[in-house]
XYZ file of C-alpha atoms in Angstrom:
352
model
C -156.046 97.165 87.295
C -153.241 94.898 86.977
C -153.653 91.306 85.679
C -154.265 88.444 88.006
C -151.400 87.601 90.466
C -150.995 83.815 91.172
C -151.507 82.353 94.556
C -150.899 79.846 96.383
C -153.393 78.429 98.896
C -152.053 77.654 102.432
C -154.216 75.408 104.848
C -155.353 77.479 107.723
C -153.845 75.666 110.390
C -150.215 75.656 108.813
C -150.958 79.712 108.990
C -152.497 79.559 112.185
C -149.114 77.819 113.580
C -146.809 80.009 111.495
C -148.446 83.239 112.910
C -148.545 81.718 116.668
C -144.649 81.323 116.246
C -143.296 84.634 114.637
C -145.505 86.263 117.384
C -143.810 84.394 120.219
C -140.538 84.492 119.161
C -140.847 88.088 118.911
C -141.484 87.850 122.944
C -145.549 87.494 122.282
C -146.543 85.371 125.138
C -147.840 82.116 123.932
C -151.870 82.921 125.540
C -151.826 86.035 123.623
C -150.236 85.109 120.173
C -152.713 82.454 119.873
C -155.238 85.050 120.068
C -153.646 87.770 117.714
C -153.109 84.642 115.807
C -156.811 83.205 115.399
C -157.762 87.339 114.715
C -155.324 87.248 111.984
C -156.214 84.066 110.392
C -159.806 85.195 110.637
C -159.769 88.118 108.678
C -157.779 86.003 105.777
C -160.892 83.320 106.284
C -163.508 85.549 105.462
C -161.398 87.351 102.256
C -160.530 90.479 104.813
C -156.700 89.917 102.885
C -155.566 93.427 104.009
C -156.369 92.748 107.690
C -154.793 89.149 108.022
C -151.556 87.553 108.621
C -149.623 90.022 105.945
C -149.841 92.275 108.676
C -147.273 90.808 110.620
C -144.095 92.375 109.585
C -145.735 95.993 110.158
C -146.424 94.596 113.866
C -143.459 93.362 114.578
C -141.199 96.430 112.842
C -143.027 98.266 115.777
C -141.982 95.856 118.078
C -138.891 95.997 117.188
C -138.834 100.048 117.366
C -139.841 100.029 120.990
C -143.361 101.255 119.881
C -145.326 98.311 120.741
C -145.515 96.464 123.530
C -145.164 92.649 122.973
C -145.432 91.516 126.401
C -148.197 94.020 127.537
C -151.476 92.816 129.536
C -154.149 95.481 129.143
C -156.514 95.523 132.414
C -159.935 96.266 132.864
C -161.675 98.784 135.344
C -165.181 98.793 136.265
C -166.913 102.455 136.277
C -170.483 101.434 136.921
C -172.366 98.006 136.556
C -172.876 98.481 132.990
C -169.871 100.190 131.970
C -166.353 99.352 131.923
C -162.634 101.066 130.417
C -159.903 98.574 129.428
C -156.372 100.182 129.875
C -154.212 98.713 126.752
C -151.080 99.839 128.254
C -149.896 99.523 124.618
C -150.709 95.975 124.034
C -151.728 94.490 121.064
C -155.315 96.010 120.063
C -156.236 92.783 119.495
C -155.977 92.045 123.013
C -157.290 94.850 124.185
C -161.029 94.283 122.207
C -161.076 91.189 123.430
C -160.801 91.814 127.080
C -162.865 94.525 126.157
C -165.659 93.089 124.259
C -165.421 90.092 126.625
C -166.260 92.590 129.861
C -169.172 94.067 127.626
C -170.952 90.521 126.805
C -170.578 89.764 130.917
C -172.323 92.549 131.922
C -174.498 92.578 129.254
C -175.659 89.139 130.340
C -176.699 90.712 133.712
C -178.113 94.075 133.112
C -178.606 93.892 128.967
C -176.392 96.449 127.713
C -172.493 96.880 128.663
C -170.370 99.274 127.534
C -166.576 99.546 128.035
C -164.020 102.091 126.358
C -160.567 100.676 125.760
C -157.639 103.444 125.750
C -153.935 103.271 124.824
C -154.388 100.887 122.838
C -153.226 99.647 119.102
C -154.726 98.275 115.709
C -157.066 95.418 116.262
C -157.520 94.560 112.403
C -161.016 93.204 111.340
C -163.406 94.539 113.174
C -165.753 91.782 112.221
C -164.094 89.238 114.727
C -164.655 91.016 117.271
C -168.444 91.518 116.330
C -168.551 87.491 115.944
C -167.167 87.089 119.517
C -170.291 89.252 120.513
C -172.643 87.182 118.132
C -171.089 83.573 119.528
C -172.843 84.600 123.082
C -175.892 85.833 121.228
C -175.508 89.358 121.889
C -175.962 92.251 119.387
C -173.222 94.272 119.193
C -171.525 97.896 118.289
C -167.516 97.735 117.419
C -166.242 101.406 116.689
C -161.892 102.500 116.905
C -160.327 105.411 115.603
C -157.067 105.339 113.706
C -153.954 107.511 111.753
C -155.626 110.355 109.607
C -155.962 109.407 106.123
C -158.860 111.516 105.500
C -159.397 114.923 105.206
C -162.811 116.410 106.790
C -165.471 117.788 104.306
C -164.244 120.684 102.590
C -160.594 120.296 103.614
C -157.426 118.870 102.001
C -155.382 117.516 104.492
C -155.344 114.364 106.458
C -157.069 114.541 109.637
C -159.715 111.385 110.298
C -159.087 108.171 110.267
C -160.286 105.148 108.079
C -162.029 104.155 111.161
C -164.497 101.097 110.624
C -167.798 101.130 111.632
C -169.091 97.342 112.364
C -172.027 96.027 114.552
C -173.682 92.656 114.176
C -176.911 90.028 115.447
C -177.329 86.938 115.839
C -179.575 85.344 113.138
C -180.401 81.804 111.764
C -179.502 81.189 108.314
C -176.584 83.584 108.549
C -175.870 86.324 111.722
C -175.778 89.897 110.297
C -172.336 91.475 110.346
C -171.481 94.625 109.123
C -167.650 96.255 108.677
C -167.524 99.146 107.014
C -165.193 102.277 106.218
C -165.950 105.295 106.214
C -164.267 106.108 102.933
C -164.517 104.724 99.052
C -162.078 102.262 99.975
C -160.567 100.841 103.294
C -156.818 101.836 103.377
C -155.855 98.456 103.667
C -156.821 97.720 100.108
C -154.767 100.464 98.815
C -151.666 99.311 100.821
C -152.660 95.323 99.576
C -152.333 97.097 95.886
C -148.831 98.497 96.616
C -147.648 95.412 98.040
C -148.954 93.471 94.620
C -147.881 95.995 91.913
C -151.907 96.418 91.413
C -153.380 99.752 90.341
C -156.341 100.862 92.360
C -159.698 102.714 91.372
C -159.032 106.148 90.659
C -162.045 107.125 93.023
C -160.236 105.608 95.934
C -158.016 108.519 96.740
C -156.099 111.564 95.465
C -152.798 112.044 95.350
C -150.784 115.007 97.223
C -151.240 117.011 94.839
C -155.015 117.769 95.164
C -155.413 115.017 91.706
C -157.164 111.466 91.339
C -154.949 108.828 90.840
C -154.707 104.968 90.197
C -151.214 104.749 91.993
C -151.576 102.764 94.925
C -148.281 104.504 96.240
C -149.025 108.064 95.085
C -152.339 107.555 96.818
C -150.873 106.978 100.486
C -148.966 110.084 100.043
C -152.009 111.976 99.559
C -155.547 111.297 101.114
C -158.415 109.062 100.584
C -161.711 110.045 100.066
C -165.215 109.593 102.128
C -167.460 107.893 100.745
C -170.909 109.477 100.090
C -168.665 113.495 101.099
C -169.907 114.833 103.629
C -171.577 111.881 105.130
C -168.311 109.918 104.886
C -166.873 112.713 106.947
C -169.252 112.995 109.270
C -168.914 109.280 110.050
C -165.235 109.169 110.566
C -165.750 112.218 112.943
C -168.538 110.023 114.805
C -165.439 107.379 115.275
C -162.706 109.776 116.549
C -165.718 111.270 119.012
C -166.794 107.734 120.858
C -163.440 105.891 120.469
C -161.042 108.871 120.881
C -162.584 111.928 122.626
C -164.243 109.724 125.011
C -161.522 107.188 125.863
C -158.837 109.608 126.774
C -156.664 108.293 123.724
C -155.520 109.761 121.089
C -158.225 111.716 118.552
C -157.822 114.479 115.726
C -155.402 113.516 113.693
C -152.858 112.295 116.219
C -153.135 108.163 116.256
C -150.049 106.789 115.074
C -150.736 104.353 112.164
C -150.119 100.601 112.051
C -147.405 101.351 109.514
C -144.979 104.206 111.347
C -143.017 102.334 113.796
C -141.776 106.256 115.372
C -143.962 106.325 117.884
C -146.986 104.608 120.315
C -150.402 104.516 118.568
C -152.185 105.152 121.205
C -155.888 104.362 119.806
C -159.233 104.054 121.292
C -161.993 101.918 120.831
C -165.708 101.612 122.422
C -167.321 98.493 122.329
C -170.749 97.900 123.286
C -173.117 94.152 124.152
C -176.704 94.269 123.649
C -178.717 91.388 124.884
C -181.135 90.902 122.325
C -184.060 89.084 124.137
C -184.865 92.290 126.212
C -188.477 92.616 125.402
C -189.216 88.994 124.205
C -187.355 85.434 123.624
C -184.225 84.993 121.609
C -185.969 82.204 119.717
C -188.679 84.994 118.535
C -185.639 87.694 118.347
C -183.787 84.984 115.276
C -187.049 84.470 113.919
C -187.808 87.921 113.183
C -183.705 88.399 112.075
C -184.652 84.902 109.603
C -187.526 87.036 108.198
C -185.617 90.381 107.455
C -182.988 88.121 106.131
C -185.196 85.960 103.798
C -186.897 89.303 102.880
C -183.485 90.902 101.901
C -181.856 88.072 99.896
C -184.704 87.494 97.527
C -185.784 91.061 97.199
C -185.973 91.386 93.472
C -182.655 91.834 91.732
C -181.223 94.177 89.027
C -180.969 93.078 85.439
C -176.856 93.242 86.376
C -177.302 91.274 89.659
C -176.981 87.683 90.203
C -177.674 87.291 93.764
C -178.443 89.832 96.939
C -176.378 88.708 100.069
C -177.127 90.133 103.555
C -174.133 92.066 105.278
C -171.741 89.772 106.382
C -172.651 87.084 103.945
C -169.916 87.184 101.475
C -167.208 86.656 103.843
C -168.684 83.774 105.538
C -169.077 82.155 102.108
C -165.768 82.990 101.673
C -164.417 81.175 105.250
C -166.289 78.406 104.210
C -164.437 77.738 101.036
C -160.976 79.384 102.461
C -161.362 76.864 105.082
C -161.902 73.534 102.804
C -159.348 74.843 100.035
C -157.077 77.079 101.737
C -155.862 80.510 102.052
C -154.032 82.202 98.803
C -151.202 84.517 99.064
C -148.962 85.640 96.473
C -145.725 85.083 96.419
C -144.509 88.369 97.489
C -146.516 88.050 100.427
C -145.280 84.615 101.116
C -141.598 85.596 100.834
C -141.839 88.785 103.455
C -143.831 86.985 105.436
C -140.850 84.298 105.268
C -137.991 87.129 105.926
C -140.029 87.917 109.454
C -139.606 83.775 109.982
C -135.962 83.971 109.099
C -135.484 87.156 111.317
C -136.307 84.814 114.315
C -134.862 81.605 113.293
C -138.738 79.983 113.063
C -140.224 77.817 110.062
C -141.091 79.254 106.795
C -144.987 79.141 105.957
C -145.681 76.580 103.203
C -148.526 75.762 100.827
C-alpha cells in the first residue's frame, strides 16, 4: 500500500453546507439537496469515505449528461396495506429510499411489517443511513439494491452482478446493530477511493482483465472483483439482483448503469423492508434481549491478535463520534475536485 496521504479535517457542517449548495446550483431543489446532503455527510461521519461527499462530481457529471434527473420527485403507490412500490422516475436514489423506507416504517407501525420496492431509480450510497432512518423509529429493518456488474458469477469471468450491499439493522441500547456489507472481498468504492489517492489495493480485491490478481487500483476496475467467500459471494449478489431487480421491474443481470458512466439512466432497484420489533412482546424487553446479545458479543473472549470485539455497526459510530468533534479528513486531491465542481457553478470552495 502506499504511504499515508495527509488530510485535512473539515467540520461537518461547513461540508454539510458545501454539499447543500453544489447540489442546488446544479438545479437540486433545496428540500432534496439537504437530504442527499445529510446522506452524504453521513457516510463520511461514520468512515464510509467512498460513499460520502467525494461522490459528488460523479453525480453531477450525470447530471450534466442528461442521465440523471436533478429535479425528479419519485412517488409512491400503494399495492396492498403492507406493501408499497416507489417510482424513482430517475431521481436521486437517495430520494427514492427515503420515500421508500419512510412508506415501509408507516405501515409497519400499523400492521408490523411493510414492504415497498423502489424502481427506476439511482445510487443511494451507504446503505447504513437508510437502515438508521429505520432504527430512529425503532423498527428492524432489511435494505437490499442492485447495481453495475462488477462481478462475475461463480465459475465465470466476466462482469455480470453487482457489488450490491446487503445491510439490515435493530434497535439496541448500548449501540443499535447495523450491518452493511458487500458481497465481494472489497466494496468497489474502496478500489475507486485507491485510484483517486495513488494507493495500491490488496491483491485479493480483484483481478485484472486479464484473468490475473493485481494491486492496481486502475487495472482492477478494468477487470472484475471478486466474491467474497466464491460461491457464496455469488450467490449473494444474485440474491440482490433477484429482490431489488427482478422484482422491481428495474434493471437486473448485468444491465444497471453504474454511478460512474454518465451514457446512460441507471435505472436500479431497491426493496426495503420495516419490521416492528415488539410483535410478540414489549420493545423495552425486545432492547433488553438486543443489550444481552450485544454484551455477550463484545466481551466474548478475544484472539491473542485482537484488542477489542465490536458489534456490527460499532466501528462507524465510534468513528461519527470522533468525525463529528474533530472533523472530517480529505486529502487534498479530494478537496481540490471537489472545489472544481464549486467553481463549475460559481459556489464557495469547501474549507478546513
Amino acid at each position: 500500500m502506499a504511504e499515508s496521504i495527509q488530510t485535512q479535517n473539515c467540520p461537518a457542517t461547513k461540508v454539510l453546507r458545501f454539499a447543500q449548495d453544489v447540489l442546488t446550483a446544479n438545479g437540486v431543489p433545496f428540500e432534496n439537496a439537504e437530504t442527499i446532503a445529510k446522506c452524504l455527510v453521513a457516510a463520511d461521519l461514520r468512515g464510509i469515505d467512498t460513499h460520502g461527499v467525494n461522490r459528488i462530481p460523479s453525480y453531477m457529471e450525470r447530471i450534466r449528461q442528461g442521465v440523471l434527473d436533478p429535479k425528479a420527485e419519485p412517488t409512491v403507490s400503494q399495492v396492498t396495506p403492507v406493501v408499497a412500490q416507489v417510482d424513482g422516475h430517475n431521481a436521486f436514489g437517495f430520494l427514492a429510499a427515503s420515500q421508500g423506507m419512510e412508506k415501509a416504517i408507516e405501515m409497519a407501525q400499523v400492521f408490523g411489517i411493510g414492504m415497498v420496492s423502489v424502481k427506476h431509480s439511482n445510487h443511494f450510497g451507504m446503505s447504513a443511513w437508510i437502515v438508521q432512518k429505520a432504527i430512529d423509529a425503532d423498527m428492524m429493518s432489511l435494505v437490499f439494491t442492485n447495481s453495475s456488474p462488477a462481478l462475475p458469477v461463480w465459475g465465470g469471468k466476466s462482469k455480470l452482478l453487482g457489488v450490491s450491499p446487503i445491510a439490515c439493522g435493530a434497535p439496541g441500547k448500548t449501540r443499535p446493530f447495523i450491518l452493511d456489507m458487500a458481497p465481494s472481498v472489497a466494496a468497489r468504492g474502496k478500489i475507486y477511493k485507491a485510484k483517486r489517492r495513488g494507493e495500491r489495493i490488496p491483491l485479493d480485491w480483484a483481478l485484472d482483465k486479464d484473468g490475473a490478481p493485481t494491486d492496481d487500483p486502475a487495472a482492477a476496475l478494468e477487470g472484475v472483483m471478486l466474491p467474497m467467500g466464491g460461491p457464496k459471494g455469488s450467490g449473494l449478489a444474485l440474491m440482490m439482483d433477484v429482490f431489488s431487480g427482478v422484482l422491481s421491474g428495474s434493471a437486473f443481470a448485468g444491465e444497471v448503469t453504474g454511478p460512474y458512466d454518465p451514457s446512460k439512466q441507471a435505472n436500479v432497484g431497491h426493496f426495503l423492508v420495516a419490521i416492528k420489533p415488539d410483535l410478540f412482546f414489549s420493545l423495552e424487553e425486545f432492547k433488553d434481549r438486543m443489550e444481552y446479545l450485544y454484551q455477550r458479543v463484545v466481551t466474548s473472549e478475544k484472539r491473542q491478535d485482537f484488542d477489542r470485539i465490536y458489534f456490527p455497526g460499532e466501528i462507524e459510530q465510534i468513528n461519527q463520534e470522533r468525525r463529528e468533534a474533530e472533523g472530517i479528513p480529505y486529502t487534498q486531491s479530494e478537496v481540490d475536485a471537489l472545489n472544481k465542481e464549486a467553481d463549475s457553478v460559481g459556489v464557495a470552495h469547501l474549507t478546513a
